[in-house]
mmCIF file with all atom_site columns, C-alpha atoms in Angstrom:
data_model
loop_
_atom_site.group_PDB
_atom_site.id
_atom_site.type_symbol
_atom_site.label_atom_id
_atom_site.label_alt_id
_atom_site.label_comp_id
_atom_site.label_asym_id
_atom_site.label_entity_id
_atom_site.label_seq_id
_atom_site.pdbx_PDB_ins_code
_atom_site.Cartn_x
_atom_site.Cartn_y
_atom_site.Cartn_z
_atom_site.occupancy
_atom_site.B_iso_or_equiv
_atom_site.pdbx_formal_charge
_atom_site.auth_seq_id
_atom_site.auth_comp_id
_atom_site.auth_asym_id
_atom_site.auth_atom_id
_atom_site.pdbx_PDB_model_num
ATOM 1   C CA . UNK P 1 1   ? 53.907 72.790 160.164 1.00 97.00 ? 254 UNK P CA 1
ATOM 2   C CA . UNK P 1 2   ? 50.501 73.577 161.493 1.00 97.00 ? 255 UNK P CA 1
ATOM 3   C CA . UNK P 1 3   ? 49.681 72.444 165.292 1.00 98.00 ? 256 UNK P CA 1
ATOM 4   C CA . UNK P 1 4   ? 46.262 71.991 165.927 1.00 97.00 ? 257 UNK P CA 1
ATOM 5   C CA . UNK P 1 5   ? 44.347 71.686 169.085 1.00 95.00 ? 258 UNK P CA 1
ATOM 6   C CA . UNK P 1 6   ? 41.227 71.943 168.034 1.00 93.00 ? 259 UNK P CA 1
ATOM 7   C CA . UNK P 1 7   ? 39.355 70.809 165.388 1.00 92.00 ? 260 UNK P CA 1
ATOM 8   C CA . UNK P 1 8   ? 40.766 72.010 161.940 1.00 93.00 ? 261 UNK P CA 1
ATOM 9   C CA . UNK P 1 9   ? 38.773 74.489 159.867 1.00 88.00 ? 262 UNK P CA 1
ATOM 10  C CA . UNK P 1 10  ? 38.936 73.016 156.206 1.00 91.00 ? 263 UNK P CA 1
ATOM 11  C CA . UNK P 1 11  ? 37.392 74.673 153.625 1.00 91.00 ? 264 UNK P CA 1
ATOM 12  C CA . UNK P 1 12  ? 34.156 72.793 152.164 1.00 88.00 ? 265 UNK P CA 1
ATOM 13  C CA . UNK P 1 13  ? 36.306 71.391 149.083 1.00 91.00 ? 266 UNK P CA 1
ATOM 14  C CA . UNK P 1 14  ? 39.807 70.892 150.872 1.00 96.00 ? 267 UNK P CA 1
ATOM 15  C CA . UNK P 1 15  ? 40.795 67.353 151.115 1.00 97.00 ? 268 UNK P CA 1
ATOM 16  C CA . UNK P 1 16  ? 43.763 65.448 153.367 1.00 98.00 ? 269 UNK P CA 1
ATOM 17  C CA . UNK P 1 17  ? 45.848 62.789 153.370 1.00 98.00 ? 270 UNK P CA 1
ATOM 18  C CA . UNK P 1 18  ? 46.354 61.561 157.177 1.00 98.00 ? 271 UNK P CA 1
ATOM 19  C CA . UNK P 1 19  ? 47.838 58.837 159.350 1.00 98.00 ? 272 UNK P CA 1
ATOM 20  C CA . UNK P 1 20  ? 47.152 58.073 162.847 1.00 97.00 ? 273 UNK P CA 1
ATOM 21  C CA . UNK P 1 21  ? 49.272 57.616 165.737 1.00 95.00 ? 274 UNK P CA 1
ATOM 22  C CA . UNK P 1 22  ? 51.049 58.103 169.205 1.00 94.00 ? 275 UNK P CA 1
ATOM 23  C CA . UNK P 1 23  ? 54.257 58.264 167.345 1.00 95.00 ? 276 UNK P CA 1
ATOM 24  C CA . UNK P 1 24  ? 56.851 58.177 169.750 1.00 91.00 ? 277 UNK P CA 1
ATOM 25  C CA . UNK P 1 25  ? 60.201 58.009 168.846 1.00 88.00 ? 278 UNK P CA 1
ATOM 26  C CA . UNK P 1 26  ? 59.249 58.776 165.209 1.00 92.00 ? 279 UNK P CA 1
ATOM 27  C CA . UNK P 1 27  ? 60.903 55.935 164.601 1.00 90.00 ? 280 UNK P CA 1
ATOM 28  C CA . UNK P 1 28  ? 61.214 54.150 160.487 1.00 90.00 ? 281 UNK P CA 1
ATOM 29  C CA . UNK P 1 29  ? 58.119 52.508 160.589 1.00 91.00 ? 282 UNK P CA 1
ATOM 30  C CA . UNK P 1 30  ? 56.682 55.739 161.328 1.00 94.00 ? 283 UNK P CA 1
ATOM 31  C CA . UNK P 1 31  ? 58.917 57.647 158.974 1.00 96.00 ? 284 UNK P CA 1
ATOM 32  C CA . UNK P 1 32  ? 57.820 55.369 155.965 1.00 96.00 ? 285 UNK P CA 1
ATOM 33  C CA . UNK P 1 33  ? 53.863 56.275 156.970 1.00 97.00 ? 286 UNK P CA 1
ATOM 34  C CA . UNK P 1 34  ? 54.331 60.056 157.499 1.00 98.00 ? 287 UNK P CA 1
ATOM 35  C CA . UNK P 1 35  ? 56.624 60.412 154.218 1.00 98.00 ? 288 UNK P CA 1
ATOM 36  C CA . UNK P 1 36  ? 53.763 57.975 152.595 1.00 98.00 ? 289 UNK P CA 1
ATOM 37  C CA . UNK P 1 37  ? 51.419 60.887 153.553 1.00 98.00 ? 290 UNK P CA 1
ATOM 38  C CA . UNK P 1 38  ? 53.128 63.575 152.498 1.00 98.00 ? 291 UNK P CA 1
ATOM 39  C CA . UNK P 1 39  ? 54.146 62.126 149.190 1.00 98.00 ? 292 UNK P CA 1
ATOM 40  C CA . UNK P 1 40  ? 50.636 61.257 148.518 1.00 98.00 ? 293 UNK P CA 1
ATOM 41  C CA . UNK P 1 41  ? 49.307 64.734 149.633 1.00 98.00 ? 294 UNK P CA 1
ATOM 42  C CA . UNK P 1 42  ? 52.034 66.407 147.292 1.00 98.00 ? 295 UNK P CA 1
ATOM 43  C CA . UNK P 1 43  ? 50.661 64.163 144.436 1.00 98.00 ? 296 UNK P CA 1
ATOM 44  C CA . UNK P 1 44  ? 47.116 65.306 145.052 1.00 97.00 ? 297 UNK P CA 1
ATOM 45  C CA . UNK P 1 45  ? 47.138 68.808 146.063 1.00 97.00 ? 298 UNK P CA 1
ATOM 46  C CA . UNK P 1 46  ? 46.030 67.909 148.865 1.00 98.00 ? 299 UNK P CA 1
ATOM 47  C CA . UNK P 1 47  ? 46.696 68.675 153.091 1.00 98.00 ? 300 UNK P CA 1
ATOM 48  C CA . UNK P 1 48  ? 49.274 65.977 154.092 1.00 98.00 ? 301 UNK P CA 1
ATOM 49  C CA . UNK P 1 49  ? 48.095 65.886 158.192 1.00 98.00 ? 302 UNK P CA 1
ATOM 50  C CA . UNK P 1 50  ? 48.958 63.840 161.436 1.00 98.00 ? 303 UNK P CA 1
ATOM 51  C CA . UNK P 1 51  ? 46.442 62.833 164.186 1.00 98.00 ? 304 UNK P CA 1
ATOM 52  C CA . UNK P 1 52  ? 48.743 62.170 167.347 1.00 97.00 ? 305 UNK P CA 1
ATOM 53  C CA . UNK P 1 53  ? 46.981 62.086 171.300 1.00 96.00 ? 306 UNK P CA 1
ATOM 54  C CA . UNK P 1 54  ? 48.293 63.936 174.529 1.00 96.00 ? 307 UNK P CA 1
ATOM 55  C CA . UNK P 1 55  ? 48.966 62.349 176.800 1.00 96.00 ? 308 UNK P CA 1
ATOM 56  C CA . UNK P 1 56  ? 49.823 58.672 176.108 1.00 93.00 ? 309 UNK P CA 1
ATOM 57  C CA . UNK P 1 57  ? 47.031 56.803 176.414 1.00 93.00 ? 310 UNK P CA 1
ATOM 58  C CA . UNK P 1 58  ? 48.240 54.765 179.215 1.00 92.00 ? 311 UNK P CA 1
ATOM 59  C CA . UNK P 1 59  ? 48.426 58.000 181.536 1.00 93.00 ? 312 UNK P CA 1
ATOM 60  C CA . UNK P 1 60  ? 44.392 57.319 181.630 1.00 93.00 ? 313 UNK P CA 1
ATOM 61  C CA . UNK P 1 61  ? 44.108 53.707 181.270 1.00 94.00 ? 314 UNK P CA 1
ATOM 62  C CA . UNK P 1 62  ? 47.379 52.253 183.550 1.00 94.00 ? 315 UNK P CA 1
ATOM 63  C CA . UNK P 1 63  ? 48.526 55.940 185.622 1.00 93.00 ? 316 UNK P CA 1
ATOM 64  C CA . UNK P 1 64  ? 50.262 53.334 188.088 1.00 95.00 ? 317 UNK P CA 1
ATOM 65  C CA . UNK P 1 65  ? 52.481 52.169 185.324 1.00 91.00 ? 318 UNK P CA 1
ATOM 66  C CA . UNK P 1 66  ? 51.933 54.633 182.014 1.00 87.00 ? 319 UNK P CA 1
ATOM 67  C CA . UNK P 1 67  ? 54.229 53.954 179.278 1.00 89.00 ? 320 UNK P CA 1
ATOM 68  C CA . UNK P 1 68  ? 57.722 55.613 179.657 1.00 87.00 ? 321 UNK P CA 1
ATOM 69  C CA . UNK P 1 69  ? 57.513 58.552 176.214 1.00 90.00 ? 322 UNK P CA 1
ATOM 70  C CA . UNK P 1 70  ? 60.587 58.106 173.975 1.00 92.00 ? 323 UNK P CA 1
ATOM 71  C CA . UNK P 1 71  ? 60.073 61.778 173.046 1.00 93.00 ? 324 UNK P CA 1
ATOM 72  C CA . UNK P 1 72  ? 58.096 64.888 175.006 1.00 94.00 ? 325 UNK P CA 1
ATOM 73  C CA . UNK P 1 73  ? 55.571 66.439 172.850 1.00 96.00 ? 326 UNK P CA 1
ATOM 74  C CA . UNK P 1 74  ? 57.502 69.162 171.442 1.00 97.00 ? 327 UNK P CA 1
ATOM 75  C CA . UNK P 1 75  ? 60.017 66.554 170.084 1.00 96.00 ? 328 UNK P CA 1
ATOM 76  C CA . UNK P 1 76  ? 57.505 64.539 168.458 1.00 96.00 ? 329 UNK P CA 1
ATOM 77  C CA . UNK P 1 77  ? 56.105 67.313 166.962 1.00 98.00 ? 330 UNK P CA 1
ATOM 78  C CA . UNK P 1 78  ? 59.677 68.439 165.566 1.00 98.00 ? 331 UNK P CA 1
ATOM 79  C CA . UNK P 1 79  ? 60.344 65.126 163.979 1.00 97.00 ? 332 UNK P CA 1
ATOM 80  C CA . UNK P 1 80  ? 57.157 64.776 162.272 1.00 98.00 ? 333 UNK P CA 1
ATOM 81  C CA . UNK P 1 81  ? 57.276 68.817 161.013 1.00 98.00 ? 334 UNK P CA 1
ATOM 82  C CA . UNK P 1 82  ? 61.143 67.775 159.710 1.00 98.00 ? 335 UNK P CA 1
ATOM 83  C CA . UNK P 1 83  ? 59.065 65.162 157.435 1.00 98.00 ? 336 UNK P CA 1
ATOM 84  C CA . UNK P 1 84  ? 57.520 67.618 155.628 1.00 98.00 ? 337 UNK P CA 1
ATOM 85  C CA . UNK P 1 85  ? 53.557 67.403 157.184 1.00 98.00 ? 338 UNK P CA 1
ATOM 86  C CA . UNK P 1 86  ? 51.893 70.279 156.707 1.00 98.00 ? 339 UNK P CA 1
ATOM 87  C CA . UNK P 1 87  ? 49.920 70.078 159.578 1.00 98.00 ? 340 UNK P CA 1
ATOM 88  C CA . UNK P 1 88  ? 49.254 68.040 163.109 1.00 98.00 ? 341 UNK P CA 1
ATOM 89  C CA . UNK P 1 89  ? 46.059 67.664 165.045 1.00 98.00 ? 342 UNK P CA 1
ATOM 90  C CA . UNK P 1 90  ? 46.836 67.446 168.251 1.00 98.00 ? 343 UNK P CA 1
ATOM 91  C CA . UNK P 1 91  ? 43.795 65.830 170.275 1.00 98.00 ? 344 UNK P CA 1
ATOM 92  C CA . UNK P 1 92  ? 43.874 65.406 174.009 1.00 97.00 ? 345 UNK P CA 1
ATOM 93  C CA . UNK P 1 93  ? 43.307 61.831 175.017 1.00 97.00 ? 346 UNK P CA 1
ATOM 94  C CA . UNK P 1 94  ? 40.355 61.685 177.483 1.00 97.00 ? 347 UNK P CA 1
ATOM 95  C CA . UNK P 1 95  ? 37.950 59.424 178.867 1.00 97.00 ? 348 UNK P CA 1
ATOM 96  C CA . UNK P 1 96  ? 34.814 60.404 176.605 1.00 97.00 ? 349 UNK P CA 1
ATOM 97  C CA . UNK P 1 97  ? 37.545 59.773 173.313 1.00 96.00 ? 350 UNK P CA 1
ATOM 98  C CA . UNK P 1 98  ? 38.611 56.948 174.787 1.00 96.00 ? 351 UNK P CA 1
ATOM 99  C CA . UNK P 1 99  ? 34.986 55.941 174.695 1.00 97.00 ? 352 UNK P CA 1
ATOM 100 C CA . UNK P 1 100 ? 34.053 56.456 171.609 1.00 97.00 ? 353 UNK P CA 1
ATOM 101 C CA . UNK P 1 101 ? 33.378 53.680 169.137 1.00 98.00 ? 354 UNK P CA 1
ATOM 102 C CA . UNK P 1 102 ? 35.559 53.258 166.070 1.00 98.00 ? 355 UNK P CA 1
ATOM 103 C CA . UNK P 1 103 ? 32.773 54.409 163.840 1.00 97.00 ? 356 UNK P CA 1
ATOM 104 C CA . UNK P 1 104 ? 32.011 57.826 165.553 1.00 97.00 ? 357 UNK P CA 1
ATOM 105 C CA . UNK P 1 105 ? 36.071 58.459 166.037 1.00 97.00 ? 358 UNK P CA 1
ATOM 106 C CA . UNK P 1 106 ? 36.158 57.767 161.908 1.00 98.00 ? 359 UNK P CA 1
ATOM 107 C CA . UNK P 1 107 ? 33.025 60.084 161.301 1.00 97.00 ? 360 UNK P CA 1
ATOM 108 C CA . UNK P 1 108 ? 33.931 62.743 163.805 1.00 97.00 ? 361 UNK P CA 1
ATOM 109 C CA . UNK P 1 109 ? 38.395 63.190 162.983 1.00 97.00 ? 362 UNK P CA 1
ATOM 110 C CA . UNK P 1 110 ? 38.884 61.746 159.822 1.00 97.00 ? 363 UNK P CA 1
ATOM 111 C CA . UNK P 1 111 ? 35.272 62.157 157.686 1.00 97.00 ? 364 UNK P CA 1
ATOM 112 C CA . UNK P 1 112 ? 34.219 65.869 159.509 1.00 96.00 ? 365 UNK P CA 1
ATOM 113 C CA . UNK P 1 113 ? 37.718 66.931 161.035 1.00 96.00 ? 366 UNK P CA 1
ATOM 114 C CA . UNK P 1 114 ? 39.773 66.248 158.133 1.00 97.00 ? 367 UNK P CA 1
ATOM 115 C CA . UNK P 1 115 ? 38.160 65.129 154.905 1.00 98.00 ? 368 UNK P CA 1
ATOM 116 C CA . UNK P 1 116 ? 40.177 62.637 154.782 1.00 98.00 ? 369 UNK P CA 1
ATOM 117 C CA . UNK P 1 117 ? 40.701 61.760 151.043 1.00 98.00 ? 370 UNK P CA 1
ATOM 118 C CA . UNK P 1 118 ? 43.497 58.562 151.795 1.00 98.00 ? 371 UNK P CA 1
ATOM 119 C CA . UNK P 1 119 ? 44.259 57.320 154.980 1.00 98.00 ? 372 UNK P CA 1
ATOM 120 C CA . UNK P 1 120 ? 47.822 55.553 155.722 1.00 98.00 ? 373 UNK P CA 1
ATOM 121 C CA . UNK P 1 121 ? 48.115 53.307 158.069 1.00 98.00 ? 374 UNK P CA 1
ATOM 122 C CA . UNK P 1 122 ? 50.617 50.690 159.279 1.00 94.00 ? 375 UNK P CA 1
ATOM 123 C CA . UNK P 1 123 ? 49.058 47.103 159.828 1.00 90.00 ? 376 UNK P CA 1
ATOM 124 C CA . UNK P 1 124 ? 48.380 47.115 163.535 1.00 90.00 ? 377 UNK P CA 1
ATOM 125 C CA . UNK P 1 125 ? 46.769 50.026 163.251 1.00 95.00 ? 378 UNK P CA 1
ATOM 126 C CA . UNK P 1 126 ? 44.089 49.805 166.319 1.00 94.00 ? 379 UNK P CA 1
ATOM 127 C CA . UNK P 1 127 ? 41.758 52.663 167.867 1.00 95.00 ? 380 UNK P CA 1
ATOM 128 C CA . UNK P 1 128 ? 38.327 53.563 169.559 1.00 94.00 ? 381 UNK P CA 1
ATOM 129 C CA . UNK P 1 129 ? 37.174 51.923 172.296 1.00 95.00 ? 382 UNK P CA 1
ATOM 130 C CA . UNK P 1 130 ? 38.537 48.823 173.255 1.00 92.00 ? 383 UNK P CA 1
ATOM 131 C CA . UNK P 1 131 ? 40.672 49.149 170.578 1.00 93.00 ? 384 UNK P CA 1
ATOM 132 C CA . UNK P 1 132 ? 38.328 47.706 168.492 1.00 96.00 ? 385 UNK P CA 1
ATOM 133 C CA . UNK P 1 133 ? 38.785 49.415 165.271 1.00 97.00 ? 386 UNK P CA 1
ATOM 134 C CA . UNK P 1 134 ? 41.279 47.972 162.844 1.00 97.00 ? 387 UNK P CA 1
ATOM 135 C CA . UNK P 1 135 ? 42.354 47.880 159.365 1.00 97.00 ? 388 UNK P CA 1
ATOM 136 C CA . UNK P 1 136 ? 39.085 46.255 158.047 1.00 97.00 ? 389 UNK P CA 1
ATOM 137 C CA . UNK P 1 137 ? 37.125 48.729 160.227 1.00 98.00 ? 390 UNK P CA 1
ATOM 138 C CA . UNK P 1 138 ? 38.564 51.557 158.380 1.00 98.00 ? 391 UNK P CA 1
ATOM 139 C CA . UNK P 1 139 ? 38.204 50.054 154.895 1.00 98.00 ? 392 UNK P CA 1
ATOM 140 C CA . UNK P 1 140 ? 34.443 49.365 155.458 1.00 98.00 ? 393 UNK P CA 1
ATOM 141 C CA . UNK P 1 141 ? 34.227 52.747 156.277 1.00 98.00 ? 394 UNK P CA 1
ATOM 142 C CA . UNK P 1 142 ? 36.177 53.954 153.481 1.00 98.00 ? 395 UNK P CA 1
ATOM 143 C CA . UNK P 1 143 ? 34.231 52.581 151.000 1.00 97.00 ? 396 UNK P CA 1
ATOM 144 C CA . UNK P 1 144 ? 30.431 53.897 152.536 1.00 97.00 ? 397 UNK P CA 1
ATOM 145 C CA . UNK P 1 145 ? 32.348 57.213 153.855 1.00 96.00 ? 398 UNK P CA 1
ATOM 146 C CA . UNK P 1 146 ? 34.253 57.991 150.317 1.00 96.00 ? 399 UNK P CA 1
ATOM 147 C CA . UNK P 1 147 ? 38.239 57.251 151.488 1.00 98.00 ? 400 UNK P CA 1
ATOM 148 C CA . UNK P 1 148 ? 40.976 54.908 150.671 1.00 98.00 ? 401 UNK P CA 1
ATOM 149 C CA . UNK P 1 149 ? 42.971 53.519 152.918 1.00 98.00 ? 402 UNK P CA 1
ATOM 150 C CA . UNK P 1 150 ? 46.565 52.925 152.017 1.00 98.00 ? 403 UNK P CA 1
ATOM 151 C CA . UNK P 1 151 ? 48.242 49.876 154.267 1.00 97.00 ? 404 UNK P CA 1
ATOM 152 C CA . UNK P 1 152 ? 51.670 50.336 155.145 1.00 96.00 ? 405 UNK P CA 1
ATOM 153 C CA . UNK P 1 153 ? 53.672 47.010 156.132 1.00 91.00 ? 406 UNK P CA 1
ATOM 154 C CA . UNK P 1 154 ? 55.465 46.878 159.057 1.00 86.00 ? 407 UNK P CA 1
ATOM 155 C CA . UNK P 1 155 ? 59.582 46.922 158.597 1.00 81.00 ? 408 UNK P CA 1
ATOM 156 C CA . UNK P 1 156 ? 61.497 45.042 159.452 1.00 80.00 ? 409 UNK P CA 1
ATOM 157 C CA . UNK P 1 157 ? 65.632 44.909 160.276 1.00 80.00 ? 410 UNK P CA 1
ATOM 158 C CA . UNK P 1 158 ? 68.397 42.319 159.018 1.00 80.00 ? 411 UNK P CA 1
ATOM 159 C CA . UNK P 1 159 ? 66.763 40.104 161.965 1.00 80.00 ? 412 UNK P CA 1
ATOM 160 C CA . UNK P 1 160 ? 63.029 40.176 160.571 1.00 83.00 ? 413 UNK P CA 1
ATOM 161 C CA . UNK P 1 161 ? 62.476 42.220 164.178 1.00 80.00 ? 414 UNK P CA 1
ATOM 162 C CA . UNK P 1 162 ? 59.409 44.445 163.321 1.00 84.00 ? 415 UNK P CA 1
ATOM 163 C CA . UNK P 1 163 ? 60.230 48.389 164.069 1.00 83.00 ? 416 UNK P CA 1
ATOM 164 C CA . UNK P 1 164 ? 58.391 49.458 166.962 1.00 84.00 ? 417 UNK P CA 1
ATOM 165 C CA . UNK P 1 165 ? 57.662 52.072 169.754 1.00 87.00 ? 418 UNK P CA 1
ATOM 166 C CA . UNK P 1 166 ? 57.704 49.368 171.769 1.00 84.00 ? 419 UNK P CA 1
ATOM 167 C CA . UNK P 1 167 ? 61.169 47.555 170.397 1.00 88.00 ? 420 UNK P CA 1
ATOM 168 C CA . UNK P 1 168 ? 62.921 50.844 170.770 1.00 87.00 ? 421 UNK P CA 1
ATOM 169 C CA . UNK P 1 169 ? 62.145 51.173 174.642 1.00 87.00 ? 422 UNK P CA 1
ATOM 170 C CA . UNK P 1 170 ? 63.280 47.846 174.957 1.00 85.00 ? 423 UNK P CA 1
ATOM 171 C CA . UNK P 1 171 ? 66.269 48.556 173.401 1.00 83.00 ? 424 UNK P CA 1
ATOM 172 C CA . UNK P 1 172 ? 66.494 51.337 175.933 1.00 85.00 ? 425 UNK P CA 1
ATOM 173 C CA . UNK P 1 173 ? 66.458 49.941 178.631 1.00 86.00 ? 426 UNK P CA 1
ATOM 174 C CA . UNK P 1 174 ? 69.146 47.502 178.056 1.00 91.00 ? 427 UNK P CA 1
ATOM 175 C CA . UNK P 1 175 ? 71.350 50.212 177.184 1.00 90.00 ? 428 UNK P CA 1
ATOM 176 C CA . UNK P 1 176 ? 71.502 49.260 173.202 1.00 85.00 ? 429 UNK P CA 1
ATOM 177 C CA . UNK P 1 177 ? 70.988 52.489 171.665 1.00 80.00 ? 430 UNK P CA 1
#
């Protein structure tokens, strides 16, 4: 698998398949997306890619109390390659991206950077500033800006407890690994 760090050089005609995400933990919710992705991108003949940040994002927005990283980099980076992804853009979460509005993040990583053709995504998917681009943000755009965007549901276990970064710290921390 590819690592990029700076925007990738398509060619003109090359298309992608892409999800978005911290992904820590690779955990099955994100397994089902990335596989999604790189079934899709098989299918199609097209670039099955990754956009994942460095650092977390709460390193910038809570450095008192950031969000403890399942996996390093390198790790995440392993588990994602193991899932077949041809490539993953790795893009250093700063202040001016974390300022950007949802529509300029869209036009600027997945319409330029990647030519995005589909675009999987789990449910929650949030991003740009505020966090105020969501699911319906990215189908509006995918209908003016020429994508699809392919909704993955969130899974659940035996429980109906939803598969999470978040659950999986939690888990953690009490010891239930």
């Amino acid at each position: 698998m590819e690592i990029w760090t700076n925007a990738p050089k398509l060619e003109k005609d090359e298309r992608s398949v892409a999800a978005i995400g911290i992904f820590d933990g690779v955990h099955r919710g994100h397994t089902r997306i990335l596989k999604t992705v790189v079934e899709r991108a098989r299918r199609a003949g097209d670039k099955a890619v990754a956009i994942t940040f460095s650092p977390h994002p709460s390193q910038l927005h809570n450095p008192e109390n950031p969000t403890l990283l399942i996996q390093p980099l390198p790790d995440r980076l392993d588990a994602m390659a193991a899932l077949g992804l041809d490539a993953t853009w790795v893009v250093p979460y700063t202040w001016d991206l974390a300022n950007q509005t949802p529509q300029s993040f869209i036009d600027h990583y997945f319409v330029a950077g990647l030519h995005v053709k589909e675009l999987v995504v789990g449910e929650d998917v949030q991003f740009g500033k505020g966090n105020r681009g969501d699911i319906e943000t990215l189908r509006e755009a995918g209908r003016t800006r020429d994508f699809q965007v392919i909704e993955i549901a969130d899974i659940t276990d035996d429980e109906a407890r939803r598969y999470s970064s978040t659950r999986v710290r939690e888990c953690l921390a009490r010891g239930d690994v």
